[in-house]
Coordinates of C-alpha atoms and ligand atoms in Angstrom, one line a residue:
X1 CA 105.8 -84.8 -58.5
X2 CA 105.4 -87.0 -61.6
X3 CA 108.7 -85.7 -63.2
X4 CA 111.0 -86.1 -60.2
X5 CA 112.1 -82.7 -60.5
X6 CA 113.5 -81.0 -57.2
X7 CA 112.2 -77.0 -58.5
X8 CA 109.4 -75.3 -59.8
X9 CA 111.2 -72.7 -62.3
X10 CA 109.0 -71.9 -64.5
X11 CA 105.8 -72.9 -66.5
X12 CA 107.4 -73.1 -69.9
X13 CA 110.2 -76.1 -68.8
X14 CA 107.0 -77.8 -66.5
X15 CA 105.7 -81.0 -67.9
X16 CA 101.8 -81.4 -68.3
X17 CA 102.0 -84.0 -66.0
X18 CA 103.4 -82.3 -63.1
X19 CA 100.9 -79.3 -64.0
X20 CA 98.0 -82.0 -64.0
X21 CA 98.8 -83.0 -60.3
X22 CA 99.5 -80.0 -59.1
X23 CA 96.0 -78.5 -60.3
X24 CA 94.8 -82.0 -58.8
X25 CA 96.0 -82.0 -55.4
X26 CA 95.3 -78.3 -54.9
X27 CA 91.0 -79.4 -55.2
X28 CA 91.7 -80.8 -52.1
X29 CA 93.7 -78.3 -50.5
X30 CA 90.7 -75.7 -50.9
X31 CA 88.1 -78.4 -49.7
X32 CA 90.4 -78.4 -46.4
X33 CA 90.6 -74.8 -46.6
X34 CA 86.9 -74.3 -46.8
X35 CA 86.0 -77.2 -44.2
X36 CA 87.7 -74.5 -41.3
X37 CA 90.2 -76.9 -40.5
X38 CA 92.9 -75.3 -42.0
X39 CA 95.4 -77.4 -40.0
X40 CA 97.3 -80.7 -41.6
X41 CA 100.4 -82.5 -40.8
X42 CA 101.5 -82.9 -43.8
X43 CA 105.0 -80.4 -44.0
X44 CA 105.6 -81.5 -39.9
X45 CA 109.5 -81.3 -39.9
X46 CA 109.8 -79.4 -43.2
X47 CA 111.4 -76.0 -43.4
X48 CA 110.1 -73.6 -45.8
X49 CA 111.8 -70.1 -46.2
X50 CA 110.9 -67.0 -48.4
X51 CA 113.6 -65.2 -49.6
X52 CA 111.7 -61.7 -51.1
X53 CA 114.0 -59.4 -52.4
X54 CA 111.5 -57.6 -54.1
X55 CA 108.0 -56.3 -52.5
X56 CA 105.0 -58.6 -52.5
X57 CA 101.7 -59.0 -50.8
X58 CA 100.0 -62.0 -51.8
X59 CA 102.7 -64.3 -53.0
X60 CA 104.9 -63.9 -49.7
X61 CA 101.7 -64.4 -47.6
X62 CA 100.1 -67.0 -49.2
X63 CA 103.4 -69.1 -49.2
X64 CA 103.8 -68.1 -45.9
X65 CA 100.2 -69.4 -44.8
X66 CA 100.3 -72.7 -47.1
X67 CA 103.4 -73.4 -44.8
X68 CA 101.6 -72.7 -41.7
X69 CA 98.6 -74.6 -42.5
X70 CA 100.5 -77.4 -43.3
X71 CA 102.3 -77.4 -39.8
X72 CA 105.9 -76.6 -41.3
X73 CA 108.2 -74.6 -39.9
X74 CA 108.4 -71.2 -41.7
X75 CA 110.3 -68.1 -41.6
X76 CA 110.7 -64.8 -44.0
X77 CA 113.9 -62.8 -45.1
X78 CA 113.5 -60.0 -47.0
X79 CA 116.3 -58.0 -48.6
X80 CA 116.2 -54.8 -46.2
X81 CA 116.4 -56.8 -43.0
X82 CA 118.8 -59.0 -43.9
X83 CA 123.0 -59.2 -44.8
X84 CA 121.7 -58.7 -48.2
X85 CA 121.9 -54.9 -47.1
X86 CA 125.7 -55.8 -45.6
X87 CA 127.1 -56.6 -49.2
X88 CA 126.4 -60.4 -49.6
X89 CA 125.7 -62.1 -52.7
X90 CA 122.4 -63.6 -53.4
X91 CA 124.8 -67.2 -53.6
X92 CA 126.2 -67.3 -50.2
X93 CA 122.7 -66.1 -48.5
X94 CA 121.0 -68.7 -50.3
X95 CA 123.3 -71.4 -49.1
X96 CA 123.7 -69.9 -45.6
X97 CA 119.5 -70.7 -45.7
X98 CA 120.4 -74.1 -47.3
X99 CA 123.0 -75.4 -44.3
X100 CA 120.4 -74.2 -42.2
X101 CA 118.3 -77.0 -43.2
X102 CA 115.4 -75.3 -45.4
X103 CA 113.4 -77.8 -47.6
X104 CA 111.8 -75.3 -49.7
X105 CA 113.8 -72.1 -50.7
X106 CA 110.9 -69.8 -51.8
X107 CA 112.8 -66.9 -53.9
X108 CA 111.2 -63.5 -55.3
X109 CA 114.6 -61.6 -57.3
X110 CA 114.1 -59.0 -60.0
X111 CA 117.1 -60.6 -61.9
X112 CA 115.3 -63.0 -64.5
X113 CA 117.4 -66.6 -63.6
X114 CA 117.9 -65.6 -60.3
X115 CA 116.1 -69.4 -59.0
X116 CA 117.7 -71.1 -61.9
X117 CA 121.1 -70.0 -60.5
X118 CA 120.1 -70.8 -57.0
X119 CA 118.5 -74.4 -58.0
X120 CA 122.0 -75.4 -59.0
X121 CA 124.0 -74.6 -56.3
X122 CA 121.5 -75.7 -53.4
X123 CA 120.5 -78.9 -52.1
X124 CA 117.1 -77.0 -50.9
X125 CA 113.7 -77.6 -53.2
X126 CA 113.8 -73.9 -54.8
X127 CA 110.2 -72.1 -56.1
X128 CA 110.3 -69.2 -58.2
X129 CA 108.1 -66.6 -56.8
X130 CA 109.0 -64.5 -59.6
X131 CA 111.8 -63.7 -61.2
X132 CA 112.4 -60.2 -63.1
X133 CA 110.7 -60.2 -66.4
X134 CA 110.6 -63.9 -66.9
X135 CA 108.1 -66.1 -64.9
X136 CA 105.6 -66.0 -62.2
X137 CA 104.8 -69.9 -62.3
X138 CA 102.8 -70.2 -59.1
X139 CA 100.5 -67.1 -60.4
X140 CA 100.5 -69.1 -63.6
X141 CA 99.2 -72.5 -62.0
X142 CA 96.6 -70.6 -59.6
X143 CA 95.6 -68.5 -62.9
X144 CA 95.0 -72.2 -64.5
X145 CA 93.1 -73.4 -61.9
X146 CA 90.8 -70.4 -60.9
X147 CA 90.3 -71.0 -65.3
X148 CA 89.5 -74.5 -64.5
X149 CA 87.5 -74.2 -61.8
X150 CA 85.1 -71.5 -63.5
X151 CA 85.2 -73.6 -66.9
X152 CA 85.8 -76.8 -66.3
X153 CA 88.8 -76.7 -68.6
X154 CA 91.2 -74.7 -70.0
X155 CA 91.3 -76.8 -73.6
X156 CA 89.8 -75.0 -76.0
X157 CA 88.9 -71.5 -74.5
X158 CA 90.5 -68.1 -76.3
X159 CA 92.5 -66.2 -73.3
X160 CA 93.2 -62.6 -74.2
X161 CA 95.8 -61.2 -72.3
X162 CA 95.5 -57.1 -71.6
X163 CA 98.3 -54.6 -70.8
X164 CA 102.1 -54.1 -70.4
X165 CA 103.1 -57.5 -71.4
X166 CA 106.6 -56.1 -72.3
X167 CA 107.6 -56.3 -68.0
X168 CA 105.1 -58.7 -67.0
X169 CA 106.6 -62.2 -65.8
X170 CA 102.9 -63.5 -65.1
X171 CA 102.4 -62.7 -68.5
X172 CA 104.7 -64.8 -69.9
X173 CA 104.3 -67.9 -67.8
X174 CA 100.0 -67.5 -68.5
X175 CA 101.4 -68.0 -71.8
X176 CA 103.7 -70.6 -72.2
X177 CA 101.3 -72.6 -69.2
X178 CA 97.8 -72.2 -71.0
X179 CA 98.9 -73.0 -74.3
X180 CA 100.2 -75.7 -73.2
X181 CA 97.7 -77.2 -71.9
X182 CA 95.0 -76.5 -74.7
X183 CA 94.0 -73.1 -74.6
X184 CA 94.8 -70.3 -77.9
X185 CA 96.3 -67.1 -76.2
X186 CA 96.3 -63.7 -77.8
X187 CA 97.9 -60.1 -76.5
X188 CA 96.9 -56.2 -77.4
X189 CA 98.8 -53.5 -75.6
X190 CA 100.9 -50.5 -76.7
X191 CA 103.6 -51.4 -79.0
X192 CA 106.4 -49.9 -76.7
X193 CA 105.1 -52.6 -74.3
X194 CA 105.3 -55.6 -76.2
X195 CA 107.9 -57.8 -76.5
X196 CA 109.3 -58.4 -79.9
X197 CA 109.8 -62.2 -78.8
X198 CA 106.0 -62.5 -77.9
X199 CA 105.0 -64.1 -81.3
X200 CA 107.4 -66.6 -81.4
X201 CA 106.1 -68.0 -78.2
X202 CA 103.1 -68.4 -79.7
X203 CA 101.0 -65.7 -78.5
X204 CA 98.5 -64.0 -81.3
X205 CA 99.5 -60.1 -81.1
X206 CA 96.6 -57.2 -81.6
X207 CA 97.1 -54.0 -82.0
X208 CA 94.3 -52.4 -80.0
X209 CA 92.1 -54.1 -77.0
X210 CA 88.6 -54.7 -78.4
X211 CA 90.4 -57.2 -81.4
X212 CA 92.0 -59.1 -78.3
X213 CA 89.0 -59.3 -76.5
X214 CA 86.3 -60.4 -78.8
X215 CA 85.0 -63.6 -78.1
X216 CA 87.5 -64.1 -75.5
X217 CA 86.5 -66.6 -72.8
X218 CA 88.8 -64.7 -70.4
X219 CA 90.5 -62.0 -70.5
X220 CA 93.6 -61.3 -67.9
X221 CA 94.2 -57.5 -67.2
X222 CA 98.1 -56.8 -66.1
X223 CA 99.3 -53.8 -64.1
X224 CA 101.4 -51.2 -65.9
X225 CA 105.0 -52.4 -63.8
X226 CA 106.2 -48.9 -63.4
X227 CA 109.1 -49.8 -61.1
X228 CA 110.0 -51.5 -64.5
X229 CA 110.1 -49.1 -66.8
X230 CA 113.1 -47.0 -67.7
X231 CA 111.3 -43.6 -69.0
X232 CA 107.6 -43.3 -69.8
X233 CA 105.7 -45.6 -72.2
X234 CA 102.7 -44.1 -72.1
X235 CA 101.6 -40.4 -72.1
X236 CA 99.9 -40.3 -69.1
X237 CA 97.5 -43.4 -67.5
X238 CA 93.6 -41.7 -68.3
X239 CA 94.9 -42.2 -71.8
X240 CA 96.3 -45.5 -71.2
X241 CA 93.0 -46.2 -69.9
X242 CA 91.4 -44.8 -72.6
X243 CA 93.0 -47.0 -75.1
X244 CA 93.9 -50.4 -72.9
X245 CA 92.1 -50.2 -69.6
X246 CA 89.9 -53.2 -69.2
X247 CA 86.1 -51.7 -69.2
X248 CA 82.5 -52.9 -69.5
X249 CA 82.2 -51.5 -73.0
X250 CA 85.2 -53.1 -74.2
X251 CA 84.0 -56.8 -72.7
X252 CA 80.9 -56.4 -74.7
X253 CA 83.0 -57.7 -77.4
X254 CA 84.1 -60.9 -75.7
X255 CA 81.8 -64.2 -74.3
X256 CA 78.7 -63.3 -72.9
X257 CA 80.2 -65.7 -69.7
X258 CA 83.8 -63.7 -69.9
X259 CA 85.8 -64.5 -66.7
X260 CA 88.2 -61.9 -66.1
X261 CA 91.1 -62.4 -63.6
X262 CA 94.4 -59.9 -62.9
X263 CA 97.0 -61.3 -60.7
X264 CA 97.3 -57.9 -58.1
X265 CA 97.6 -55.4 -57.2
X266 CA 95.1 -53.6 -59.3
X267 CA 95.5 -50.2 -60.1
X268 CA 92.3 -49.1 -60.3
X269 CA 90.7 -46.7 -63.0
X270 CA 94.4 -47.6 -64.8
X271 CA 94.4 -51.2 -66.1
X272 CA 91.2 -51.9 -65.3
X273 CA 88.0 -49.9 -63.5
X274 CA 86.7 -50.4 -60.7
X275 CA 83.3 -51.8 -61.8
X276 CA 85.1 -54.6 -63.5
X277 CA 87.0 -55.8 -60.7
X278 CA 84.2 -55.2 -58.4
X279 CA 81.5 -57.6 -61.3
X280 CA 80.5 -60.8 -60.8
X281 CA 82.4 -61.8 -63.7
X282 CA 85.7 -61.4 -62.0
X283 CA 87.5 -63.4 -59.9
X284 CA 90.1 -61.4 -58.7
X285 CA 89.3 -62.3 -54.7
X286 CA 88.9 -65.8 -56.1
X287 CA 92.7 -66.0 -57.4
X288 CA 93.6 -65.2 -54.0
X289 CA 92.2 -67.8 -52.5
X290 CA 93.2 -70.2 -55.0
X291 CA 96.6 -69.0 -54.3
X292 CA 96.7 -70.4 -51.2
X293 CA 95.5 -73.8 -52.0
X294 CA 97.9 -73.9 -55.5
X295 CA 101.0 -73.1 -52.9
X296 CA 99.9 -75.8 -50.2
X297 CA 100.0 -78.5 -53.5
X298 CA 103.2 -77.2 -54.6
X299 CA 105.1 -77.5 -51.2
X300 CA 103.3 -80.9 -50.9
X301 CA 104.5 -82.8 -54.1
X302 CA 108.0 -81.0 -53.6
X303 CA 108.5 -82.2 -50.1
X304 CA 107.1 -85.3 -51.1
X305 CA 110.7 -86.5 -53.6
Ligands
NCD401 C1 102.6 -59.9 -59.8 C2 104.1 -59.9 -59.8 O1 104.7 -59.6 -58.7 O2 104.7 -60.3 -60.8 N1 101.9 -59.9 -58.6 C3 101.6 -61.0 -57.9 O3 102.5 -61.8 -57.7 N2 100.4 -61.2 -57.6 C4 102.1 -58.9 -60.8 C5 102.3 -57.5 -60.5 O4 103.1 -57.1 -59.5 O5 101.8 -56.7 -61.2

């Protein structure tokens, strides 16, 4: 990458620059993706491995088939399977992975700092795949480029971002990435879900959803992170629907061309209904996709140092 730097922590610390060629290269990692190659040489050699200690569908596959489609080898180790269940800190598994010759450590951890920690202590290239409550930079980047590729730019363009923002790493790093590069972000969700430190990184807070969304060229829907919540912050969810579910009626108030993107998986009928996932204003499937192509750039440029 541009910067020189061996990880991919997070979008707040990334330069523009590296966010600029990583956006870049992945244009042509979907062109080879959509030609029905899907076979380059470019990781031949390389070793990436995915160290998931929390669940995941799309992340862990998607690095997992950017590796294989670039011909490197790749393997997973999930917390259950492996000594991680016999007692052994997160340190000496990661450098046990490290002597073993990985290129790219790939780590998921519900401890915010978790890859930071890692990233000094390992000669390996380390991604964050998500770490606790902090950042979700590779959903950021393929957020930012499924933006880009629907409107040309993200410069400019009013993002509202919908839901519990209080747990939501891929909140955080939408927020420090798009304003970054241009665009004005603003958040609505129930005050026990948002984070007192939200408006001092810059992020426009709204009380109720239809003030967020109105004349919002995208709006970005986030699951209610249960799993993260000590005791109920909500009632029940057909009220939390009521109030902050992501509906037709309520994107009458935004851009008649409103893109609307949620990083999965979707609860349904909660966060969002159905018919607004299912529109042709949303680009949910798209993100996947994207996904794939963002993680094939970002193993690229990091074995490329
Ligand atoms: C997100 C995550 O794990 O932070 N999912 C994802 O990576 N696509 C969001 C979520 O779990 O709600």
């Amino acid at each position: 990458m541009r910067s020189d730097k061996k990880d991919i922590l997070g979008l707040q610390e990334m330069p523009i620059a590296d966010i600029e060629e990583i956006l870049d290269t992945a244009i042509s990692m979907k062109k080879l993706l959509s030609s029905g190659t899907k076979r380059t040489p470019h990781l031949q050699g390389k070793t990436i491995l995915c160290l998931f200690y929390e669940d995941s569908t799309r992340t862990r596959l998607s690095f997992e088939l950017a590796s294989k489609y670039m011909s490197a080898n790749q393997a997973n180790i999930t917390a259950s399977g492996s000594s991680v269940s016999k007692g052994e800190t997160l340190l000496d598994t990661a450098r046990t992975i490290d002597v073993m010759g990985a290129d790219v450590i790939v780590i998921r951890h519900p401890m915010s700092g978790a890859p930071h920690m890692l990233a000094k202590n390992v000669g390996a290239s380390v991604v964050n795949a998500g770490d606790g409550m902090h950042e979700h930079p590779t959903q950021g980047l393929l957020d930012m480029f499924t933006i880009i590729e629907k409107k040309g730019s993200v410069e400019g363009l009013r993002v509202a971002i919908i839901g519990d923002v209080q747990h939501s790493r891929v909140a955080r790093s939408n927020i420090w990435g798009l304003q970054k590069m241009g665009a004005s972000v603003c958040v609505a969700g129930p005050p026990t879900m948002m984070p007192r430190e939200i408006e001092r990184i810059g992020a426009e807070v709204f009380d109720t959803v239809h003030e967020a969304v109105t004349d919002a060229d995208v709006v970005i829907g986030l699951r209610l992170q249960l799993e993260r919540q000590k005791q109920g912050l909500y009632p029940n969810a057909r009220e939390y629907s009521k109030f902050f579910g992501i509906d037709q009626n309520k994107l009458r108030l935004a851009k008649p061309d409103v893109l609307v993107l949620h990083p999965g998986p979707v609860n349904r009928g909660v966060e969002i209904t159905s018919d607004v996932v299912d529109a042709d204003y949303s680009a949910i499937n798209e993100q996947v996709t994207n996904g794939v192509a963002v993680r094939m750039s970002i193993l690229y440029h990091l074995t490329r140092r």
